Short mmCIF file of C-alpha atoms in Angstrom, two decimals:
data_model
loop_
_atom_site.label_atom_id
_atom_site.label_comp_id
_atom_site.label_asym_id
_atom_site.label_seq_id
_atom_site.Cartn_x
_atom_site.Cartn_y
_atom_site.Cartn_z
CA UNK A 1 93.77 178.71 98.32
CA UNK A 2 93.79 179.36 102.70
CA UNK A 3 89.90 179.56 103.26
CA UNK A 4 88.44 179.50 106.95
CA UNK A 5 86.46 176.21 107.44
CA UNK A 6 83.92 175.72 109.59
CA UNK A 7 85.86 172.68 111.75
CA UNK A 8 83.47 170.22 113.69
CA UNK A 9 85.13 167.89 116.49
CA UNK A 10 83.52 165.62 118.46
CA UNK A 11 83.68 164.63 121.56
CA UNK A 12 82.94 161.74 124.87
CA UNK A 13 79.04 161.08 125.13
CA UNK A 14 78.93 161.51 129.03
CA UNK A 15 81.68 163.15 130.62
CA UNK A 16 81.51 164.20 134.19
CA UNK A 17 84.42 167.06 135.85
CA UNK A 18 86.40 165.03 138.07
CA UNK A 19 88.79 166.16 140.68
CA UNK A 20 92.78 166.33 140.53
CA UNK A 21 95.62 163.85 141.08
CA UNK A 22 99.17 164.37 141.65
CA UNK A 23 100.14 161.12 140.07
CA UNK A 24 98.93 159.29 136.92
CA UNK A 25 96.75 156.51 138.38
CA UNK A 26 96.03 153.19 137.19
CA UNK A 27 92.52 151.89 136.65
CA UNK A 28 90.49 149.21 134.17
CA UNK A 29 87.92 150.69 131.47
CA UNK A 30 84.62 149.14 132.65
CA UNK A 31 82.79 148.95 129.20
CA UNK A 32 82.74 151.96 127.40
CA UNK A 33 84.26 154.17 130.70
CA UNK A 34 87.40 156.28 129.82
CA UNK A 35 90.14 158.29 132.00
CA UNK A 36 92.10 161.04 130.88
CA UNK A 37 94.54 161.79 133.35
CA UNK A 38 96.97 164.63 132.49
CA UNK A 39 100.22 166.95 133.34
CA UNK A 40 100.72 170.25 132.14
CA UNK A 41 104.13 170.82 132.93
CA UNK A 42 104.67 175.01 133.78
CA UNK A 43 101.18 175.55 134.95
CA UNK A 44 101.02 174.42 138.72
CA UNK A 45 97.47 175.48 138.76
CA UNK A 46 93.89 176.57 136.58
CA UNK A 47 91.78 174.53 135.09
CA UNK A 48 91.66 172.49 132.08
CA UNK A 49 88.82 171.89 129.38
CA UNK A 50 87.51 169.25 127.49
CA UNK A 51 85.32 170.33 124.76
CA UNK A 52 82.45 167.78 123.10
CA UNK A 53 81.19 169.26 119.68
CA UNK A 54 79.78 165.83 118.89
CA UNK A 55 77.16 164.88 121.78
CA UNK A 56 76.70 168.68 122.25
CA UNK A 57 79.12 172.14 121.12
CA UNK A 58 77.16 174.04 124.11
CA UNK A 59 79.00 171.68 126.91
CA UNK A 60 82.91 172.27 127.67
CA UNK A 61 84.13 170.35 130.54
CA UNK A 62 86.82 171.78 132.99
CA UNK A 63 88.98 170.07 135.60
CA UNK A 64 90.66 171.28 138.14
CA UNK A 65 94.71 171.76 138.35
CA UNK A 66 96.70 170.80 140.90
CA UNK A 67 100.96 170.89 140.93
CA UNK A 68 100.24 170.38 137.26
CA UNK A 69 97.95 167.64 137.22
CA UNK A 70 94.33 166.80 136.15
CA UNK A 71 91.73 164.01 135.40
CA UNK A 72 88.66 163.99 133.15
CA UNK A 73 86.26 160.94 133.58
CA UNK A 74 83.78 159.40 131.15
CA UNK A 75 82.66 157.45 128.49
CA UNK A 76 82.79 156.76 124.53
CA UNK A 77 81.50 154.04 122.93
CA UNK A 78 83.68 154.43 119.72
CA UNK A 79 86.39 156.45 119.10
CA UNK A 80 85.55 160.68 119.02
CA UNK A 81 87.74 163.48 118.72
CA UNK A 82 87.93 166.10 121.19
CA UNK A 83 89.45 169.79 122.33
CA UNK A 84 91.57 170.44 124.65
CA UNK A 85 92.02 173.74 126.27
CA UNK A 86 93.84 175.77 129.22
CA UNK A 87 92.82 179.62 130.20
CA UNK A 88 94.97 182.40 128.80
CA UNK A 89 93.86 185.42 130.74
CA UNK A 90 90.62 184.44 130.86
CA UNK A 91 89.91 183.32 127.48
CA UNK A 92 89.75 179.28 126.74
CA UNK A 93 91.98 178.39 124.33
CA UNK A 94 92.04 174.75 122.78
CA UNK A 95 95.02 173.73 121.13
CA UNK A 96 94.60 170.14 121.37
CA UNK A 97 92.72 167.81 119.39
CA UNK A 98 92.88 163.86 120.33
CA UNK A 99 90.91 160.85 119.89
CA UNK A 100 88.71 159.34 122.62
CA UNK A 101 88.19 156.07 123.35
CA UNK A 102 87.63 153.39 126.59
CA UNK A 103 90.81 152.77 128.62
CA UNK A 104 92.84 155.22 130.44
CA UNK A 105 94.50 158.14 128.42
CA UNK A 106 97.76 159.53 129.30
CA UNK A 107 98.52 163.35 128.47
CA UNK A 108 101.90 164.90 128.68
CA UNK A 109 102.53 168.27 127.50
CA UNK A 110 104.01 171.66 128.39
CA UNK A 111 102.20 174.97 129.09
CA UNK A 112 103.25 176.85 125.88
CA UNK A 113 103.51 174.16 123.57
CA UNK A 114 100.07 172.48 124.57
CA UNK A 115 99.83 171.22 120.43
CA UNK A 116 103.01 169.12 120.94
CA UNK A 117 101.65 166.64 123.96
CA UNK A 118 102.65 163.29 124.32
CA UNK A 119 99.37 160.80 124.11
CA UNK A 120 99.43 157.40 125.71
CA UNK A 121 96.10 154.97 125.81
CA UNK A 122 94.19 155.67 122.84
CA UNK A 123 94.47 153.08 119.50
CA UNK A 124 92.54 155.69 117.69
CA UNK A 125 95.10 158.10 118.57
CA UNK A 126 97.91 155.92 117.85
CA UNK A 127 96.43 155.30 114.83
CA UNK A 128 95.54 159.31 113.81
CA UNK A 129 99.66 159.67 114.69
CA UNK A 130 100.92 156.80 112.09
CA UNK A 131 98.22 158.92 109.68
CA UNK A 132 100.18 162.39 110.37
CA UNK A 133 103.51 160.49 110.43
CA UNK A 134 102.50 159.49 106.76
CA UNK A 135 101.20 162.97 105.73
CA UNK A 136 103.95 164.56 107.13
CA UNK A 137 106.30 165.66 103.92
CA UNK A 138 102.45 167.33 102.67
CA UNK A 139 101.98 169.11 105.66
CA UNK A 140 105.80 170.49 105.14
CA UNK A 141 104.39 171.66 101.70
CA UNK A 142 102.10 173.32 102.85
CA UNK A 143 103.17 174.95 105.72
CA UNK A 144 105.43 176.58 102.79
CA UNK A 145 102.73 177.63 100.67
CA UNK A 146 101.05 178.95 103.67
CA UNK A 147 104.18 181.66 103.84
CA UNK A 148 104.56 182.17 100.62
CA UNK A 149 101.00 183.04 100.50
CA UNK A 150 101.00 185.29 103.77
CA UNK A 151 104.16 187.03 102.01
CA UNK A 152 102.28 188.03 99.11
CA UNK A 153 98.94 188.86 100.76
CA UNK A 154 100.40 191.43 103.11
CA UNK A 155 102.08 192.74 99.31
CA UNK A 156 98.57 192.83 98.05
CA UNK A 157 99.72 191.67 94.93
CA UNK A 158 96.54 190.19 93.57
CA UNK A 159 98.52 188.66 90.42
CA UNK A 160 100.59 186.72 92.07
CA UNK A 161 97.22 185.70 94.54
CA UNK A 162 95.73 184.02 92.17
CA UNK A 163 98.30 182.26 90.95
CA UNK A 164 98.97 180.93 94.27
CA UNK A 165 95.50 180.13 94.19
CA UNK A 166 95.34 177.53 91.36
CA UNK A 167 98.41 176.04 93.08
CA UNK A 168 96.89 175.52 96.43
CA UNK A 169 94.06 174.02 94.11
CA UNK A 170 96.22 171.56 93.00
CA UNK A 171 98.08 170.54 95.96
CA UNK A 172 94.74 170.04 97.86
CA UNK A 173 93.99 167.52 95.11
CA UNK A 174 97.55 166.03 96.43
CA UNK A 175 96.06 165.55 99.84
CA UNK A 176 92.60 164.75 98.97
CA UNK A 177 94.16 161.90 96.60
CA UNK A 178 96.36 160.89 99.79
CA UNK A 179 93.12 160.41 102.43
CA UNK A 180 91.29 158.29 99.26
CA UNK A 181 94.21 155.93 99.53
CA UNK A 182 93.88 155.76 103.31
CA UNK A 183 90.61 155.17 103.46
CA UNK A 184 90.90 152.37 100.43
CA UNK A 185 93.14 150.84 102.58
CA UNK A 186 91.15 151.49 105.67
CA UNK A 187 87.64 150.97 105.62
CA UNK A 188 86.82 150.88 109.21
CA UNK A 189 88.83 153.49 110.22
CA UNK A 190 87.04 156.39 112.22
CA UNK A 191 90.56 158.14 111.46
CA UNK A 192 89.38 157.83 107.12
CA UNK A 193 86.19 159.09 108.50
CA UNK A 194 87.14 162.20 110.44
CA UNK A 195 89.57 163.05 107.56
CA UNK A 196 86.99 162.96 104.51
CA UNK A 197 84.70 165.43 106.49
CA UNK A 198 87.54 167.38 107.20
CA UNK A 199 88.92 168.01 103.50
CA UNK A 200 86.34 167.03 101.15
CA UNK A 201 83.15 169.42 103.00
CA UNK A 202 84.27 172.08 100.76
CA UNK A 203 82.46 172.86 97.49
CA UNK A 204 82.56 168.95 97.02
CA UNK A 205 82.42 166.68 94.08
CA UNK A 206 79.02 164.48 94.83
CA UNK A 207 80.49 161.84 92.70
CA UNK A 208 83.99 161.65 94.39
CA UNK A 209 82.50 162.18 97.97
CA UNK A 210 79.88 159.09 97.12
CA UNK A 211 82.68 156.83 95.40
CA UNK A 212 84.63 157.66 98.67
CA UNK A 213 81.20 157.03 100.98
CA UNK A 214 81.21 153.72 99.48
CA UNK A 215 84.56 152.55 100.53
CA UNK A 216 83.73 152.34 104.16
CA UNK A 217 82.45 149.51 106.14
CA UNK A 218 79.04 149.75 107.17
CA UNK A 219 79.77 150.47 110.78
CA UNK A 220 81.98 153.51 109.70
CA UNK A 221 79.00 154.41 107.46
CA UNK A 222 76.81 154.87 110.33
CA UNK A 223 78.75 156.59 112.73
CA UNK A 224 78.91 160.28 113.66
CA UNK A 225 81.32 161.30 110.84
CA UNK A 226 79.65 159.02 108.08
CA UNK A 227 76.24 160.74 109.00
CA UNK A 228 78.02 164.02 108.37
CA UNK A 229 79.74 162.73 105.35
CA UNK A 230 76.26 161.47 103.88
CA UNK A 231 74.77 164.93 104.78
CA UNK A 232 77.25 166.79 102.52
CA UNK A 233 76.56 164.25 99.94
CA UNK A 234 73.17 165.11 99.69
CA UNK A 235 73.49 168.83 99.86
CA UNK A 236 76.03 168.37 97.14
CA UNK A 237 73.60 166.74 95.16
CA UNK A 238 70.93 169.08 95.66
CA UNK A 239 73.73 172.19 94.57
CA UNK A 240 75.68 170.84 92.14
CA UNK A 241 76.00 172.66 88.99
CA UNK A 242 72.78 172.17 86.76
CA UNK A 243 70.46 171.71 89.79
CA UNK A 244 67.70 174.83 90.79
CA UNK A 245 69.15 176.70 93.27
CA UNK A 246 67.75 176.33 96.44
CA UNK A 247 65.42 179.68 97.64
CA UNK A 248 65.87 181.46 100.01
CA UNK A 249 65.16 184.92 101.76
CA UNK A 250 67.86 186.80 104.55
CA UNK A 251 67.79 190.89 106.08
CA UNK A 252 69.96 193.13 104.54
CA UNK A 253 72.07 195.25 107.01
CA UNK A 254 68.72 197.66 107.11
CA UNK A 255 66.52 194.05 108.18
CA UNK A 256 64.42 194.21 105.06
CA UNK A 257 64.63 190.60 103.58
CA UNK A 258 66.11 190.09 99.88
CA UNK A 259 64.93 187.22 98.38
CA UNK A 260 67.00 185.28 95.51
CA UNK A 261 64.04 184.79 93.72
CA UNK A 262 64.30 188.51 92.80
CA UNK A 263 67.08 188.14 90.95
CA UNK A 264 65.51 185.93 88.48
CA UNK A 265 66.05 187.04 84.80
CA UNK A 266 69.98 188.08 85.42
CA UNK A 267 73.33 186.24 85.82
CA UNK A 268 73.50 186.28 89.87
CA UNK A 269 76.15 184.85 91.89
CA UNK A 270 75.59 184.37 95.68
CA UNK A 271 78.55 184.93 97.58
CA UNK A 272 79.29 183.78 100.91
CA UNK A 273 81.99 185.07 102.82
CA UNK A 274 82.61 187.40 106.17
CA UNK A 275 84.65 190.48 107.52
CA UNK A 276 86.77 188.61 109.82
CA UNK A 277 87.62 186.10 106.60
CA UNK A 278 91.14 187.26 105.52
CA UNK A 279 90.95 185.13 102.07
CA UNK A 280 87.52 186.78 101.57
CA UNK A 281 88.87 190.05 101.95
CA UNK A 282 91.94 189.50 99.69
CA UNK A 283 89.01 188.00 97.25
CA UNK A 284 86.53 190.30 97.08
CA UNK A 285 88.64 192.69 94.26
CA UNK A 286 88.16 190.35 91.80
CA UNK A 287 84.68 190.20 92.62
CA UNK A 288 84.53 193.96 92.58
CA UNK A 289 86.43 194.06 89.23
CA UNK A 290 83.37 191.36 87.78
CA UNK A 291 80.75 193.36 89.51
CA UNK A 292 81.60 196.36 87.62
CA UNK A 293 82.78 195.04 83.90
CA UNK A 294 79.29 193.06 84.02
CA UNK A 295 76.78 194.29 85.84
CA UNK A 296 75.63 196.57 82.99
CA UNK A 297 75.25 193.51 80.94
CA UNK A 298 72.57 191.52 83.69
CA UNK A 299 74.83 190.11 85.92
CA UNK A 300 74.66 190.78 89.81
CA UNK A 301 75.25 189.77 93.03
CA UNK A 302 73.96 188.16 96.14
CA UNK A 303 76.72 188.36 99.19
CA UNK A 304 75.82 186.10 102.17
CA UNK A 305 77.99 187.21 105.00
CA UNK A 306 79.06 184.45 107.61
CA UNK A 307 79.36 187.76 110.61
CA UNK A 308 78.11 187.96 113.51
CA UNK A 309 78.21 191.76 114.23
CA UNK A 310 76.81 194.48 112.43
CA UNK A 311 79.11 197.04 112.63
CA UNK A 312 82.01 195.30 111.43
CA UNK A 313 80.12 193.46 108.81
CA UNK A 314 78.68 197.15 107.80
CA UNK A 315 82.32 198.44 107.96
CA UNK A 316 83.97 195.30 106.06
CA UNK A 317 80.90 195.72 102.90
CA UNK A 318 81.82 200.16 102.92
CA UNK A 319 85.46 199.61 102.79
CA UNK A 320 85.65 196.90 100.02
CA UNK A 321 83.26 198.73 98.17
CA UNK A 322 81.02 196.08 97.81
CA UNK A 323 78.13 197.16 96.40
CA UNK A 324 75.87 194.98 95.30
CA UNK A 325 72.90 193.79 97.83
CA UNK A 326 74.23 191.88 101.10
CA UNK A 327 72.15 189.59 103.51
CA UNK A 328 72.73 187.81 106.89
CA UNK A 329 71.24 186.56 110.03
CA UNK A 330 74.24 187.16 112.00
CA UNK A 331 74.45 183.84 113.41
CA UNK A 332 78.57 183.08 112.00
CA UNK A 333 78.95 179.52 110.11
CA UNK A 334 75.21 178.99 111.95
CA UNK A 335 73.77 181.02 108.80
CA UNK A 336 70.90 179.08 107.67
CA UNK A 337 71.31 180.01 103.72
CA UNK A 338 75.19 178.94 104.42
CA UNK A 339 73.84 175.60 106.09
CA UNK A 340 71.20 175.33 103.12
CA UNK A 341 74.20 175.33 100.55
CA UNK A 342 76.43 173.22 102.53
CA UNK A 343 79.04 175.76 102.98
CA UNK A 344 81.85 174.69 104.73
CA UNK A 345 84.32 177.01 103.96
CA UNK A 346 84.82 180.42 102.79
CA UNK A 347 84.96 182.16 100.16
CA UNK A 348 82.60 180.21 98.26
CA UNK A 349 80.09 180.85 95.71
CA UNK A 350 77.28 180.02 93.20
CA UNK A 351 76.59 181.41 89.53
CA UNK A 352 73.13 180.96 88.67
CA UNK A 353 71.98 181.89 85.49
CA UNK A 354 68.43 183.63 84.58
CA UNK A 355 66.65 180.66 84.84
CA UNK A 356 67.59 180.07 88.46
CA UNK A 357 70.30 177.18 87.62
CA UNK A 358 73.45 176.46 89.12
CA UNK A 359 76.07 176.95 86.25
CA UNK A 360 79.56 177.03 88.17
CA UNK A 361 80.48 177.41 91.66
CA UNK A 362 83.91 177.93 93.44
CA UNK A 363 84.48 180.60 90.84
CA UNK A 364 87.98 182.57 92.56
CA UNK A 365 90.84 184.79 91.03
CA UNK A 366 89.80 185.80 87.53
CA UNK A 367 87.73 182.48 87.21
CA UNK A 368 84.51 184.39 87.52
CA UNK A 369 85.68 186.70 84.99
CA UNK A 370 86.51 184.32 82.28
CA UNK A 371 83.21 182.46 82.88
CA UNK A 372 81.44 185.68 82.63
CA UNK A 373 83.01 186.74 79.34
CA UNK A 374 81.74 183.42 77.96
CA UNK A 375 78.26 184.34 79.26
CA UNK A 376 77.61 187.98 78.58
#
């Protein structure tokens, strides 16, 4: 299945906007002190942006071009991914991710093909490359799936959807299976790290996330990614199927809060999703189709929309005919019932029974159906 993940990258711990050179200079890393000094070849002149999600997602860098070129100072104490980004008609777009780390960094890369850069300087980047080098005939997979799945999508053949749908199932297993081995043979690795967050955040297994937790080294344990690997352990925990679902209370799109609670004594499944979330979309007839064989028999639903404006979450909920009750703060991934369930992609849901209990979750394609015919 292609959901939309909420991503988190990290980034230096101090950085500081430095000015532009025309050459790459040379220069020793005193401590923990990093360079990045860069050439965008076809754009002369702009700026440049660095963006930190780790030490703080509010702060973006920028640097100044000049014939091309352009230097970021500052300093990481370990190795942290970061953003990098060039204006496109006034809008920043980042289509870099590297790693950070002391020493000087080297950047080469091309205007329209800012993805493809050349990266000098950085072990941890070296390192992340060998890791891609070694992933590389999955990614080829499934950049194919990825087509195939566009192909039929824009056919609206819902069929053949789901299908593809237990087959991106399984290949993520292939790729999941791939970073265990990594990280098995890696322990220390920031790189193992970075990738568990990355791929196993989604409606995760608490007892294949902790088995993994406990392959790292301490000091991996501890850092930035093995805190946020530990906090999705425990959220797993705390939702995984047989545990009380967590309360919780949200507006509807008329303000008035809806409480989960108030669904107690049916079948309820709270669904998270959003209208700018083209898997959700292409998901939410199936949940129609359970909504209306079942809902006569006590089952119902709770959507939790991931939006942040009203009037195309109010437009998305009227033309999927979704209607069942719908709540949100409007904050985007920042929804507090979302953060609450560890959601870190969508679609995802929960089926709770009538005794407020977790029963299944990740239900998609005619999953939800099936378990629902076992139910009711």
């Amino acid at each position: 299945m292609k959901y939309f993940w909420l991503t988190v990258y990290c980034g230096g711990l101090m950085m500081a906007c430095q000015n532009h050179s025309t050459k790459f200079i040379e220069s020793k890393p005193n401590d923990s002190t990093y360079t990045i000094v860069g050439k965008v070849h076809g754009l002369d002149s702009g700026w440049v942006y660095l963006l930190h999600n780790q030490s703080d997602p509010s702060i973006t860098d920028s640097a100044k071009i000049d014939s091309g070129f352009f230097v970021f100072k500052g300093k990481a104490s370990v190795p942290e991914h970061c953003l990098l980004g060039i204006s496109n008609n006034g809008n920043k777009e980042f289509r870099l991710g590297f790693f950070v780390q002391n020493g000087q960094i080297k950047i080469t890369a091309k205007k329209d093909s800012l993805s493809e850069a050349a990266i000098t300087g950085s072990a941890a980047q070296d390192e992340y490359k060998k890791f891609i080098e070694g992933r590389k005939p999955l990614d080829e997979e499934e950049e194919k799936l990825g087509k195939l799945y566009a192909a039929v999508e824009a056919k609206k053949d819902q069929r053949m959807l789901d299908s593809l749908n237990k087959i991106f199932d399984a290949f993520e297993k292939k790729q999941q299976d791939y970073i265990k081995n990594y990280v098995h043979n890696h322990p220390s690795s920031y790189i193992g790290a970075f990738e568990v967050y990355r791929n196993f955040s989604y409606n995760p297994d608490a007892v294949v996330l902790e088995n993994i937790c406990n392959m790292f080294d301490t000091s991996i344990q501890y850092s930035y990614y093995g805190k946020k690997i530990k906090n999705t352990l425990e959220i797993a925990k705390k939702t995984a199927i047989g545990q009380g679902a967590p309360e919780f209370a949200q507006n509807n799109i008329d303000g008035k809060p809806v409480a989960l609670s108030s669904f107690k004594g049916k079948y309820v499944l709270v669904d998270f999703w959003a209208s700018w979330c083209g898997p959700c979309r292409a998901e939410n007839p199936n949940v129609v189709k359970a909504f209306q064989k079942f809902h006569a028999k006590g089952f119902d639903i709770l959507g939790v929309s991931l939006d942040e404006h009203k009037d195309k979450w109010a437009e998305a909920i009227k033309k999927d005919k979704l209607n069942w009750a719908q709540v949100s703060d409007l904050k985007g991934w920042k929804n507090s019932v979302a953060e609450l369930y560890g959601v870190a992609g969508i679609p995802m849901n929960f089926l709770i029974d009538k005794n407020g209990k977790i029963i299944a979750k990740g239900l998609r394609g005619d999953d939800l159906e099936k378990k629902l015919a076992e139910l009711l």
